[in-house]
Amino acid sequence: MATRTAAERREEARQAFDAYFAECPSRKLLDRLSDKWVTLVLTALEDGPRRYSDLARRIAGVSQKMLTQTLRGLERDGLVTRTLTPSVPVRVDYALTPLGESLMPLVSAIKGWAERHIEDVEEARRRYDACPGA
Amino acid sequence: MATRTAAERREEARQAFDAYFAECPSRKLLDRLSDKWVTLVLTALEDGPRRYSDLARRIAGVSQKMLTQTLRGLERDGLVTRTLTPSVPVRVDYALTPLGESLMPLVSAIKGWAERHIEDVEEARRRYDACPGA
DNA sequence: CCGTATCCTCCTCGATACTG
DNA sequence: CAGTATCGAGGAGGATACGG
């Protein structure tokens, strides 16, 4: 009888892996970019600062909760700045930081690959779905 | 009284947006790459074909369900091939397709940015968390 | 105008058990 | 060895209502 069962060993491995993941830079970046709204907010800001309500209008379909949550996250990560003007009513502007701007070429690269190759993916998908038996 | 309430207009916008999203190539790619296991499987395959059990061992912590699900998805998208050898017991090999290989530089680019800038992000995060009142 | 707080609903993912 | 089937917990995200 072993000191650990197979399940215990797997669980152990999973936890070690999660810990490894929490420390993996690429993973962190992917997690950020993969968020549904992050890239949209970033691209909405690439031409200059935008007001909160402006962003809400440009990114149609986003809920207040998600927009605020996304902006807070990006601000926390140092990718965007939040500038509050204490007029009445209040006015808040968001803008990309240099760090945020340095991320944009990456987004373009992704966009580029997708545009060049997505048709191949679609095609492969159709072929795969068309042949249930093989 | 308007023909549509604000809520209805938002819902309408959300649906239109979801439809737009379903057609957005960059989005599709990001959704694929953002998956927890996808990049791991891809990098595990970059040095050549691997057997199913080999992948399961190399990618510690992955469940059978997730590994199979990930591989199926990648196969469907034409990024990996699945080769079944009908010996006893069965043997199955997975490998990157040319399309899958063309994606690897992108993964490297992400890795590169992350390694160069993740420290800045961490730093920004610490600063943000340290100052609750500003 | 710019949020925060609460509730509630999918939907993903892991665990487990079984098959060719 | 290489999967499939089923179930249940947990989190992400939307709707709604309220606050500075």
mmCIF file of C-alpha atoms (C1' of nucleotides) in Angstrom:
data_model
loop_
_atom_site.group_PDB
_atom_site.id
_atom_site.type_symbol
_atom_site.label_atom_id
_atom_site.label_comp_id
_atom_site.label_asym_id
_atom_site.label_seq_id
_atom_site.Cartn_x
_atom_site.Cartn_y
_atom_site.Cartn_z
ATOM 1 C CA MET A 1 0.000 0.000 0.000
ATOM 2 C CA ALA A 2 1.421 3.316 -1.038
ATOM 3 C CA THR A 3 1.723 6.272 1.290
ATOM 4 C CA ARG A 4 -0.330 8.330 -1.148
ATOM 5 C CA THR A 5 -3.201 7.354 -3.395
ATOM 6 C CA ALA A 6 -3.294 8.295 -7.062
ATOM 7 C CA ALA A 7 -5.920 10.919 -6.290
ATOM 8 C CA GLU A 8 -3.719 12.447 -3.615
ATOM 9 C CA ARG A 9 -0.773 12.616 -5.963
ATOM 10 C CA ARG A 10 -2.927 14.277 -8.635
ATOM 11 C CA GLU A 11 -4.292 16.785 -6.172
ATOM 12 C CA GLU A 12 -0.765 17.549 -5.029
ATOM 13 C CA ALA A 13 0.327 18.065 -8.621
ATOM 14 C CA ARG A 14 -2.659 20.301 -9.297
ATOM 15 C CA GLN A 15 -1.865 22.537 -6.363
ATOM 16 C CA ALA A 16 1.792 22.777 -7.303
ATOM 17 C CA PHE A 17 0.708 23.634 -10.807
ATOM 18 C CA ASP A 18 -1.700 26.313 -9.680
ATOM 19 C CA ALA A 19 1.085 27.844 -7.649
ATOM 20 C CA TYR A 20 3.403 27.702 -10.662
ATOM 21 C CA PHE A 21 0.696 29.332 -12.715
ATOM 22 C CA ALA A 22 0.140 32.124 -10.271
ATOM 23 C CA GLU A 23 3.814 32.993 -10.825
ATOM 24 C CA CYS A 24 3.923 32.598 -14.598
ATOM 25 C CA PRO A 25 4.238 36.003 -16.327
ATOM 26 C CA SER A 26 2.876 34.868 -19.684
ATOM 27 C CA ARG A 27 -0.090 33.374 -17.945
ATOM 28 C CA LYS A 28 -0.820 36.611 -16.114
ATOM 29 C CA LEU A 29 -0.685 38.575 -19.328
ATOM 30 C CA LEU A 30 -2.895 36.121 -21.169
ATOM 31 C CA ASP A 31 -5.391 36.146 -18.337
ATOM 32 C CA ARG A 32 -5.532 39.926 -18.594
ATOM 33 C CA LEU A 33 -5.842 40.086 -22.359
ATOM 34 C CA SER A 34 -8.285 37.241 -22.520
ATOM 35 C CA ASP A 35 -10.835 39.183 -20.540
ATOM 36 C CA LYS A 36 -13.768 39.993 -22.766
ATOM 37 C CA TRP A 37 -13.606 43.747 -22.255
ATOM 38 C CA VAL A 38 -9.923 44.480 -21.725
ATOM 39 C CA THR A 39 -8.818 44.652 -25.346
ATOM 40 C CA LEU A 40 -11.909 46.652 -26.230
ATOM 41 C CA VAL A 41 -11.201 49.246 -23.570
ATOM 42 C CA LEU A 42 -7.551 49.425 -24.584
ATOM 43 C CA THR A 43 -8.343 49.915 -28.269
ATOM 44 C CA ALA A 44 -11.034 52.447 -27.367
ATOM 45 C CA LEU A 45 -8.294 54.425 -25.623
ATOM 46 C CA GLU A 46 -5.586 54.169 -28.269
ATOM 47 C CA ASP A 47 -6.539 57.472 -29.937
ATOM 48 C CA GLY A 48 -6.378 59.436 -26.706
ATOM 49 C CA PRO A 49 -8.182 59.976 -23.390
ATOM 50 C CA ARG A 50 -11.875 59.192 -23.076
ATOM 51 C CA ARG A 51 -14.503 60.011 -20.492
ATOM 52 C CA TYR A 52 -16.244 57.210 -18.641
ATOM 53 C CA SER A 53 -19.569 57.877 -20.318
ATOM 54 C CA ASP A 54 -17.798 58.095 -23.655
ATOM 55 C CA LEU A 55 -16.336 54.640 -23.167
ATOM 56 C CA ALA A 56 -19.702 53.289 -22.105
ATOM 57 C CA ARG A 57 -21.198 54.547 -25.345
ATOM 58 C CA ARG A 58 -18.366 53.434 -27.632
ATOM 59 C CA ILE A 59 -18.231 49.948 -26.146
ATOM 60 C CA ALA A 60 -21.855 49.089 -26.738
ATOM 61 C CA GLY A 61 -23.287 46.314 -24.644
ATOM 62 C CA VAL A 62 -20.971 46.648 -21.679
ATOM 63 C CA SER A 63 -22.602 46.875 -18.266
ATOM 64 C CA GLN A 64 -21.557 49.550 -15.783
ATOM 65 C CA LYS A 65 -20.256 46.864 -13.512
ATOM 66 C CA MET A 66 -17.985 45.323 -16.131
ATOM 67 C CA LEU A 67 -16.725 48.648 -17.466
ATOM 68 C CA THR A 68 -15.820 49.900 -14.009
ATOM 69 C CA GLN A 69 -14.320 46.563 -13.019
ATOM 70 C CA THR A 70 -12.219 46.431 -16.191
ATOM 71 C CA LEU A 71 -10.999 50.008 -15.797
ATOM 72 C CA ARG A 72 -10.109 49.416 -12.148
ATOM 73 C CA GLY A 73 -8.098 46.370 -13.072
ATOM 74 C CA LEU A 74 -6.240 48.168 -15.838
ATOM 75 C CA GLU A 75 -5.566 51.108 -13.559
ATOM 76 C CA ARG A 76 -4.269 48.798 -10.855
ATOM 77 C CA ASP A 77 -1.923 47.165 -13.364
ATOM 78 C CA GLY A 78 -0.596 50.543 -14.424
ATOM 79 C CA LEU A 79 -1.946 50.272 -17.963
ATOM 80 C CA VAL A 80 -4.391 53.183 -17.786
ATOM 81 C CA THR A 81 -4.687 56.350 -15.712
ATOM 82 C CA ARG A 82 -7.831 57.683 -14.077
ATOM 83 C CA THR A 83 -8.156 61.456 -13.857
ATOM 84 C CA LEU A 84 -10.954 62.902 -11.774
ATOM 85 C CA THR A 85 -12.109 66.484 -12.350
ATOM 86 C CA PRO A 86 -14.156 67.553 -9.298
ATOM 87 C CA SER A 87 -16.630 69.716 -11.166
ATOM 88 C CA VAL A 88 -20.402 69.382 -10.813
ATOM 89 C CA PRO A 89 -21.257 66.985 -12.161
ATOM 90 C CA VAL A 90 -18.083 64.990 -11.789
ATOM 91 C CA ARG A 91 -15.937 64.258 -14.829
ATOM 92 C CA VAL A 92 -13.549 61.313 -15.131
ATOM 93 C CA ASP A 93 -11.072 60.718 -17.930
ATOM 94 C CA TYR A 94 -9.169 57.552 -18.696
ATOM 95 C CA ALA A 95 -6.015 57.283 -20.796
ATOM 96 C CA LEU A 96 -3.331 54.766 -21.696
ATOM 97 C CA THR A 97 -0.048 54.932 -19.797
ATOM 98 C CA PRO A 98 3.226 54.387 -21.690
ATOM 99 C CA LEU A 99 3.131 50.831 -20.373
ATOM 100 C CA GLY A 100 -0.360 50.434 -21.736
ATOM 101 C CA GLU A 101 0.740 51.789 -25.091
ATOM 102 C CA SER A 102 3.638 49.354 -25.212
ATOM 103 C CA LEU A 103 1.044 46.612 -25.093
ATOM 104 C CA MET A 104 -0.812 47.776 -28.178
ATOM 105 C CA PRO A 105 1.636 46.351 -30.750
ATOM 106 C CA LEU A 106 0.968 42.975 -29.172
ATOM 107 C CA VAL A 107 -2.739 43.406 -29.646
ATOM 108 C CA SER A 108 -2.040 44.354 -33.266
ATOM 109 C CA ALA A 109 0.062 41.223 -33.710
ATOM 110 C CA ILE A 110 -2.794 39.093 -32.471
ATOM 111 C CA LYS A 111 -5.185 40.945 -34.735
ATOM 112 C CA GLY A 112 -2.795 40.396 -37.627
ATOM 113 C CA TRP A 113 -2.443 36.649 -37.166
ATOM 114 C CA ALA A 114 -6.166 36.289 -36.710
ATOM 115 C CA GLU A 115 -6.912 38.171 -39.921
ATOM 116 C CA ARG A 116 -4.353 36.186 -41.887
ATOM 117 C CA HIS A 117 -5.285 32.752 -40.604
ATOM 118 C CA ILE A 118 -8.780 32.726 -39.188
ATOM 119 C CA GLU A 119 -10.128 31.563 -42.526
ATOM 120 C CA ASP A 120 -7.933 28.454 -42.295
ATOM 121 C CA VAL A 121 -9.309 27.801 -38.836
ATOM 122 C CA GLU A 122 -12.896 28.214 -40.016
ATOM 123 C CA GLU A 123 -12.203 25.883 -42.916
ATOM 124 C CA ALA A 124 -10.648 23.254 -40.626
ATOM 125 C CA ARG A 125 -13.624 23.568 -38.311
ATOM 126 C CA ARG A 126 -16.092 23.014 -41.125
ATOM 127 C CA ARG A 127 -14.181 19.954 -42.292
ATOM 128 C CA TYR A 128 -14.046 18.576 -38.752
ATOM 129 C CA ASP A 129 -17.749 19.123 -38.148
ATOM 130 C CA ALA A 130 -18.681 17.686 -41.536
ATOM 131 C CA CYS A 131 -17.117 14.284 -40.900
ATOM 132 C CA PRO A 132 -18.630 12.774 -37.728
ATOM 133 C CA GLY A 133 -17.043 9.408 -38.462
ATOM 134 C CA ALA A 134 -13.340 10.220 -38.831
ATOM 135 C CA MET B 1 -43.106 57.613 -23.694
ATOM 136 C CA ALA B 2 -40.432 56.044 -25.867
ATOM 137 C CA THR B 3 -41.072 52.955 -27.930
ATOM 138 C CA ARG B 4 -38.161 51.271 -26.166
ATOM 139 C CA THR B 5 -36.998 51.557 -22.609
ATOM 140 C CA ALA B 6 -33.367 52.146 -21.741
ATOM 141 C CA ALA B 7 -33.094 48.547 -20.621
ATOM 142 C CA GLU B 8 -34.443 47.327 -23.924
ATOM 143 C CA ARG B 9 -32.002 49.438 -25.870
ATOM 144 C CA ARG B 10 -29.135 48.131 -23.757
ATOM 145 C CA GLU B 11 -30.259 44.561 -24.264
ATOM 146 C CA GLU B 12 -30.487 45.195 -27.980
ATOM 147 C CA ALA B 13 -26.986 46.632 -28.018
ATOM 148 C CA ARG B 14 -25.688 43.716 -26.002
ATOM 149 C CA GLN B 15 -27.093 41.199 -28.436
ATOM 150 C CA ALA B 16 -25.760 43.077 -31.440
ATOM 151 C CA PHE B 17 -22.423 43.196 -29.708
ATOM 152 C CA ASP B 18 -22.411 39.512 -28.931
ATOM 153 C CA ALA B 19 -23.131 38.838 -32.590
ATOM 154 C CA TYR B 20 -20.309 41.156 -33.606
ATOM 155 C CA PHE B 21 -18.063 39.363 -31.194
ATOM 156 C CA ALA B 22 -18.914 35.972 -32.530
ATOM 157 C CA GLU B 23 -17.606 37.257 -35.870
ATOM 158 C CA CYS B 24 -14.507 39.033 -34.606
ATOM 159 C CA PRO B 25 -11.338 37.139 -35.596
ATOM 160 C CA SER B 26 -9.110 38.667 -32.929
ATOM 161 C CA ARG B 27 -11.679 37.796 -30.339
ATOM 162 C CA LYS B 28 -11.804 34.189 -31.453
ATOM 163 C CA LEU B 29 -8.067 33.894 -31.277
ATOM 164 C CA LEU B 30 -7.862 35.498 -27.866
ATOM 165 C CA ASP B 31 -10.589 33.233 -26.589
ATOM 166 C CA ARG B 32 -8.610 30.245 -27.804
ATOM 167 C CA LEU B 33 -5.279 31.354 -26.397
ATOM 168 C CA SER B 34 -6.770 32.512 -23.148
ATOM 169 C CA ASP B 35 -7.884 29.023 -22.293
ATOM 170 C CA LYS B 36 -5.882 27.777 -19.345
ATOM 171 C CA TRP B 37 -4.560 24.652 -21.058
ATOM 172 C CA VAL B 38 -4.258 25.657 -24.704
ATOM 173 C CA THR B 39 -0.886 27.380 -24.583
ATOM 174 C CA LEU B 40 0.455 24.636 -22.353
ATOM 175 C CA VAL B 41 -0.545 21.930 -24.788
ATOM 176 C CA LEU B 42 0.850 23.918 -27.713
ATOM 177 C CA THR B 43 4.213 24.506 -26.039
ATOM 178 C CA ALA B 44 4.302 20.869 -24.925
ATOM 179 C CA LEU B 45 4.044 19.954 -28.609
ATOM 180 C CA GLU B 46 6.539 22.428 -30.021
ATOM 181 C CA ASP B 47 9.457 19.972 -29.911
ATOM 182 C CA GLY B 48 7.591 17.289 -31.810
ATOM 183 C CA PRO B 49 4.732 14.778 -31.523
ATOM 184 C CA ARG B 50 3.653 13.519 -28.110
ATOM 185 C CA ARG B 51 1.474 10.668 -26.983
ATOM 186 C CA TYR B 52 -1.659 11.362 -24.985
ATOM 187 C CA SER B 53 -0.231 9.859 -21.806
ATOM 188 C CA ASP B 54 2.985 11.775 -22.385
ATOM 189 C CA LEU B 55 1.082 15.046 -22.486
ATOM 190 C CA ALA B 56 -0.859 14.099 -19.387
ATOM 191 C CA ARG B 57 2.421 13.576 -17.538
ATOM 192 C CA ARG B 58 4.184 16.655 -18.866
ATOM 193 C CA ILE B 59 1.252 18.934 -18.118
ATOM 194 C CA ALA B 60 0.944 18.087 -14.461
ATOM 195 C CA GLY B 61 -2.359 18.877 -12.835
ATOM 196 C CA VAL B 62 -4.538 18.629 -15.916
ATOM 197 C CA SER B 63 -7.584 16.387 -15.668
ATOM 198 C CA GLN B 64 -8.364 13.825 -18.350
ATOM 199 C CA LYS B 65 -11.475 15.751 -19.219
ATOM 200 C CA MET B 66 -9.682 19.054 -19.778
ATOM 201 C CA LEU B 67 -6.791 17.503 -21.693
ATOM 202 C CA THR B 68 -9.107 15.661 -24.056
ATOM 203 C CA GLN B 69 -11.378 18.668 -24.426
ATOM 204 C CA THR B 70 -8.441 20.959 -25.193
ATOM 205 C CA LEU B 71 -6.940 18.549 -27.725
ATOM 206 C CA ARG B 72 -10.307 18.084 -29.440
ATOM 207 C CA GLY B 73 -10.719 21.820 -29.761
ATOM 208 C CA LEU B 74 -7.239 22.314 -31.168
ATOM 209 C CA GLU B 75 -7.753 19.435 -33.578
ATOM 210 C CA ARG B 76 -11.047 20.909 -34.712
ATOM 211 C CA ASP B 77 -9.374 24.258 -35.346
ATOM 212 C CA GLY B 78 -6.678 22.611 -37.428
ATOM 213 C CA LEU B 79 -3.888 23.476 -34.996
ATOM 214 C CA VAL B 80 -2.944 19.919 -34.028
ATOM 215 C CA THR B 81 -3.277 16.509 -35.635
ATOM 216 C CA ARG B 82 -4.419 13.327 -33.935
ATOM 217 C CA THR B 83 -2.857 10.093 -35.173
ATOM 218 C CA LEU B 84 -4.277 6.820 -33.953
ATOM 219 C CA THR B 85 -2.190 3.660 -34.160
ATOM 220 C CA PRO B 86 -4.520 0.663 -33.762
ATOM 221 C CA SER B 87 -2.103 -1.562 -31.873
ATOM 222 C CA VAL B 88 -2.906 -3.288 -28.590
ATOM 223 C CA PRO B 89 -3.024 -1.310 -26.473
ATOM 224 C CA VAL B 90 -4.003 1.670 -28.596
ATOM 225 C CA ARG B 91 -1.515 4.465 -29.210
ATOM 226 C CA VAL B 92 -2.422 8.059 -30.044
ATOM 227 C CA ASP B 93 -0.006 10.776 -31.077
ATOM 228 C CA TYR B 94 -0.641 14.498 -31.247
ATOM 229 C CA ALA B 95 1.437 17.005 -33.219
ATOM 230 C CA LEU B 96 1.340 20.629 -34.317
ATOM 231 C CA THR B 97 0.145 21.355 -37.838
ATOM 232 C CA PRO B 98 1.921 24.057 -39.895
ATOM 233 C CA LEU B 99 -0.929 26.348 -38.894
ATOM 234 C CA GLY B 100 -0.327 25.504 -35.254
ATOM 235 C CA GLU B 101 3.391 26.167 -35.683
ATOM 236 C CA SER B 102 2.664 29.544 -37.241
ATOM 237 C CA LEU B 103 0.974 30.452 -33.992
ATOM 238 C CA MET B 104 4.003 29.776 -31.835
ATOM 239 C CA PRO B 105 5.862 33.029 -32.616
ATOM 240 C CA LEU B 106 2.811 34.828 -31.277
ATOM 241 C CA VAL B 107 3.003 32.889 -28.051
ATOM 242 C CA SER B 108 6.679 33.821 -27.856
ATOM 243 C CA ALA B 109 5.822 37.476 -28.381
ATOM 244 C CA ILE B 110 3.396 37.355 -25.476
ATOM 245 C CA LYS B 111 5.986 35.601 -23.377
ATOM 246 C CA GLY B 112 8.507 38.257 -24.348
ATOM 247 C CA TRP B 113 6.370 41.243 -23.412
ATOM 248 C CA ALA B 114 5.383 39.586 -20.165
ATOM 249 C CA GLU B 115 8.993 38.930 -19.200
ATOM 250 C CA ARG B 116 10.050 42.465 -20.084
ATOM 251 C CA HIS B 117 7.172 44.297 -18.404
ATOM 252 C CA ILE B 118 5.521 42.106 -15.807
ATOM 253 C CA GLU B 119 7.722 43.633 -13.141
ATOM 254 C CA ASP B 120 6.304 47.072 -13.972
ATOM 255 C CA VAL B 121 2.815 45.676 -13.618
ATOM 256 C CA GLU B 122 3.626 44.074 -10.266
ATOM 257 C CA GLU B 123 5.130 47.344 -9.106
ATOM 258 C CA ALA B 124 2.060 49.321 -10.188
ATOM 259 C CA ARG B 125 -0.144 46.806 -8.451
ATOM 260 C CA ARG B 126 1.753 47.101 -5.190
ATOM 261 C CA ARG B 127 1.540 50.887 -5.344
ATOM 262 C CA TYR B 128 -2.185 50.747 -6.072
ATOM 263 C CA ASP B 129 -2.888 48.329 -3.232
ATOM 264 C CA ALA B 130 -0.735 50.289 -0.810
ATOM 265 C CA CYS B 131 -2.744 53.503 -1.119
ATOM 266 C CA PRO B 132 -6.399 52.825 -0.265
ATOM 267 C CA GLY B 133 -7.164 56.528 -0.191
ATOM 268 C CA ALA B 134 -5.981 57.678 -3.631
ATOM 269 C "C1'" DC C 1 -22.282 61.901 -13.950
ATOM 270 C "C1'" DC C 2 -19.820 58.198 -11.984
ATOM 271 C "C1'" DG C 3 -19.894 54.863 -9.663
ATOM 272 C "C1'" DT C 4 -21.017 50.846 -5.471
ATOM 273 C "C1'" DA C 5 -23.837 46.956 -3.473
ATOM 274 C "C1'" DT C 6 -26.784 43.139 -3.900
ATOM 275 C "C1'" DC C 7 -28.846 39.307 -5.857
ATOM 276 C "C1'" DC C 8 -29.229 35.667 -9.082
ATOM 277 C "C1'" DT C 9 -28.177 32.894 -13.074
ATOM 278 C "C1'" DC C 10 -25.454 30.490 -16.243
ATOM 279 C "C1'" DC C 11 -21.437 27.844 -17.402
ATOM 280 C "C1'" DT C 12 -17.055 26.224 -16.715
ATOM 281 C "C1'" DC C 13 -14.303 22.885 -14.651
ATOM 282 C "C1'" DG C 14 -12.921 19.073 -11.468
ATOM 283 C "C1'" DA C 15 -14.076 14.545 -9.416
ATOM 284 C "C1'" DT C 16 -15.679 10.143 -10.137
ATOM 285 C "C1'" DA C 17 -17.018 6.044 -12.436
ATOM 286 C "C1'" DC C 18 -17.304 3.322 -16.524
ATOM 287 C "C1'" DT C 19 -15.890 1.476 -21.667
ATOM 288 C "C1'" DG C 20 -13.378 -0.264 -26.074
ATOM 289 C "C1'" DC D 1 -3.978 3.195 -23.033
ATOM 290 C "C1'" DA D 2 -7.182 6.547 -24.282
ATOM 291 C "C1'" DG D 3 -10.929 8.032 -23.745
ATOM 292 C "C1'" DT D 4 -16.710 9.038 -22.512
ATOM 293 C "C1'" DA D 5 -20.675 10.149 -19.189
ATOM 294 C "C1'" DT D 6 -22.546 12.275 -15.412
ATOM 295 C "C1'" DC D 7 -22.846 15.175 -11.397
ATOM 296 C "C1'" DG D 8 -22.019 19.070 -8.317
ATOM 297 C "C1'" DA D 9 -19.484 23.200 -6.569
ATOM 298 C "C1'" DG D 10 -17.729 27.823 -7.567
ATOM 299 C "C1'" DG D 11 -17.054 31.930 -9.982
ATOM 300 C "C1'" DA D 12 -17.981 35.275 -13.697
ATOM 301 C "C1'" DG D 13 -21.033 38.407 -15.205
ATOM 302 C "C1'" DG D 14 -25.760 40.742 -15.950
ATOM 303 C "C1'" DA D 15 -29.968 43.253 -13.829
ATOM 304 C "C1'" DT D 16 -31.357 46.245 -10.578
ATOM 305 C "C1'" DA D 17 -31.394 49.670 -7.051
ATOM 306 C "C1'" DC D 18 -29.091 53.074 -4.423
ATOM 307 C "C1'" DG D 19 -25.114 56.713 -2.989
ATOM 308 C "C1'" DG D 20 -21.647 60.904 -3.500
#
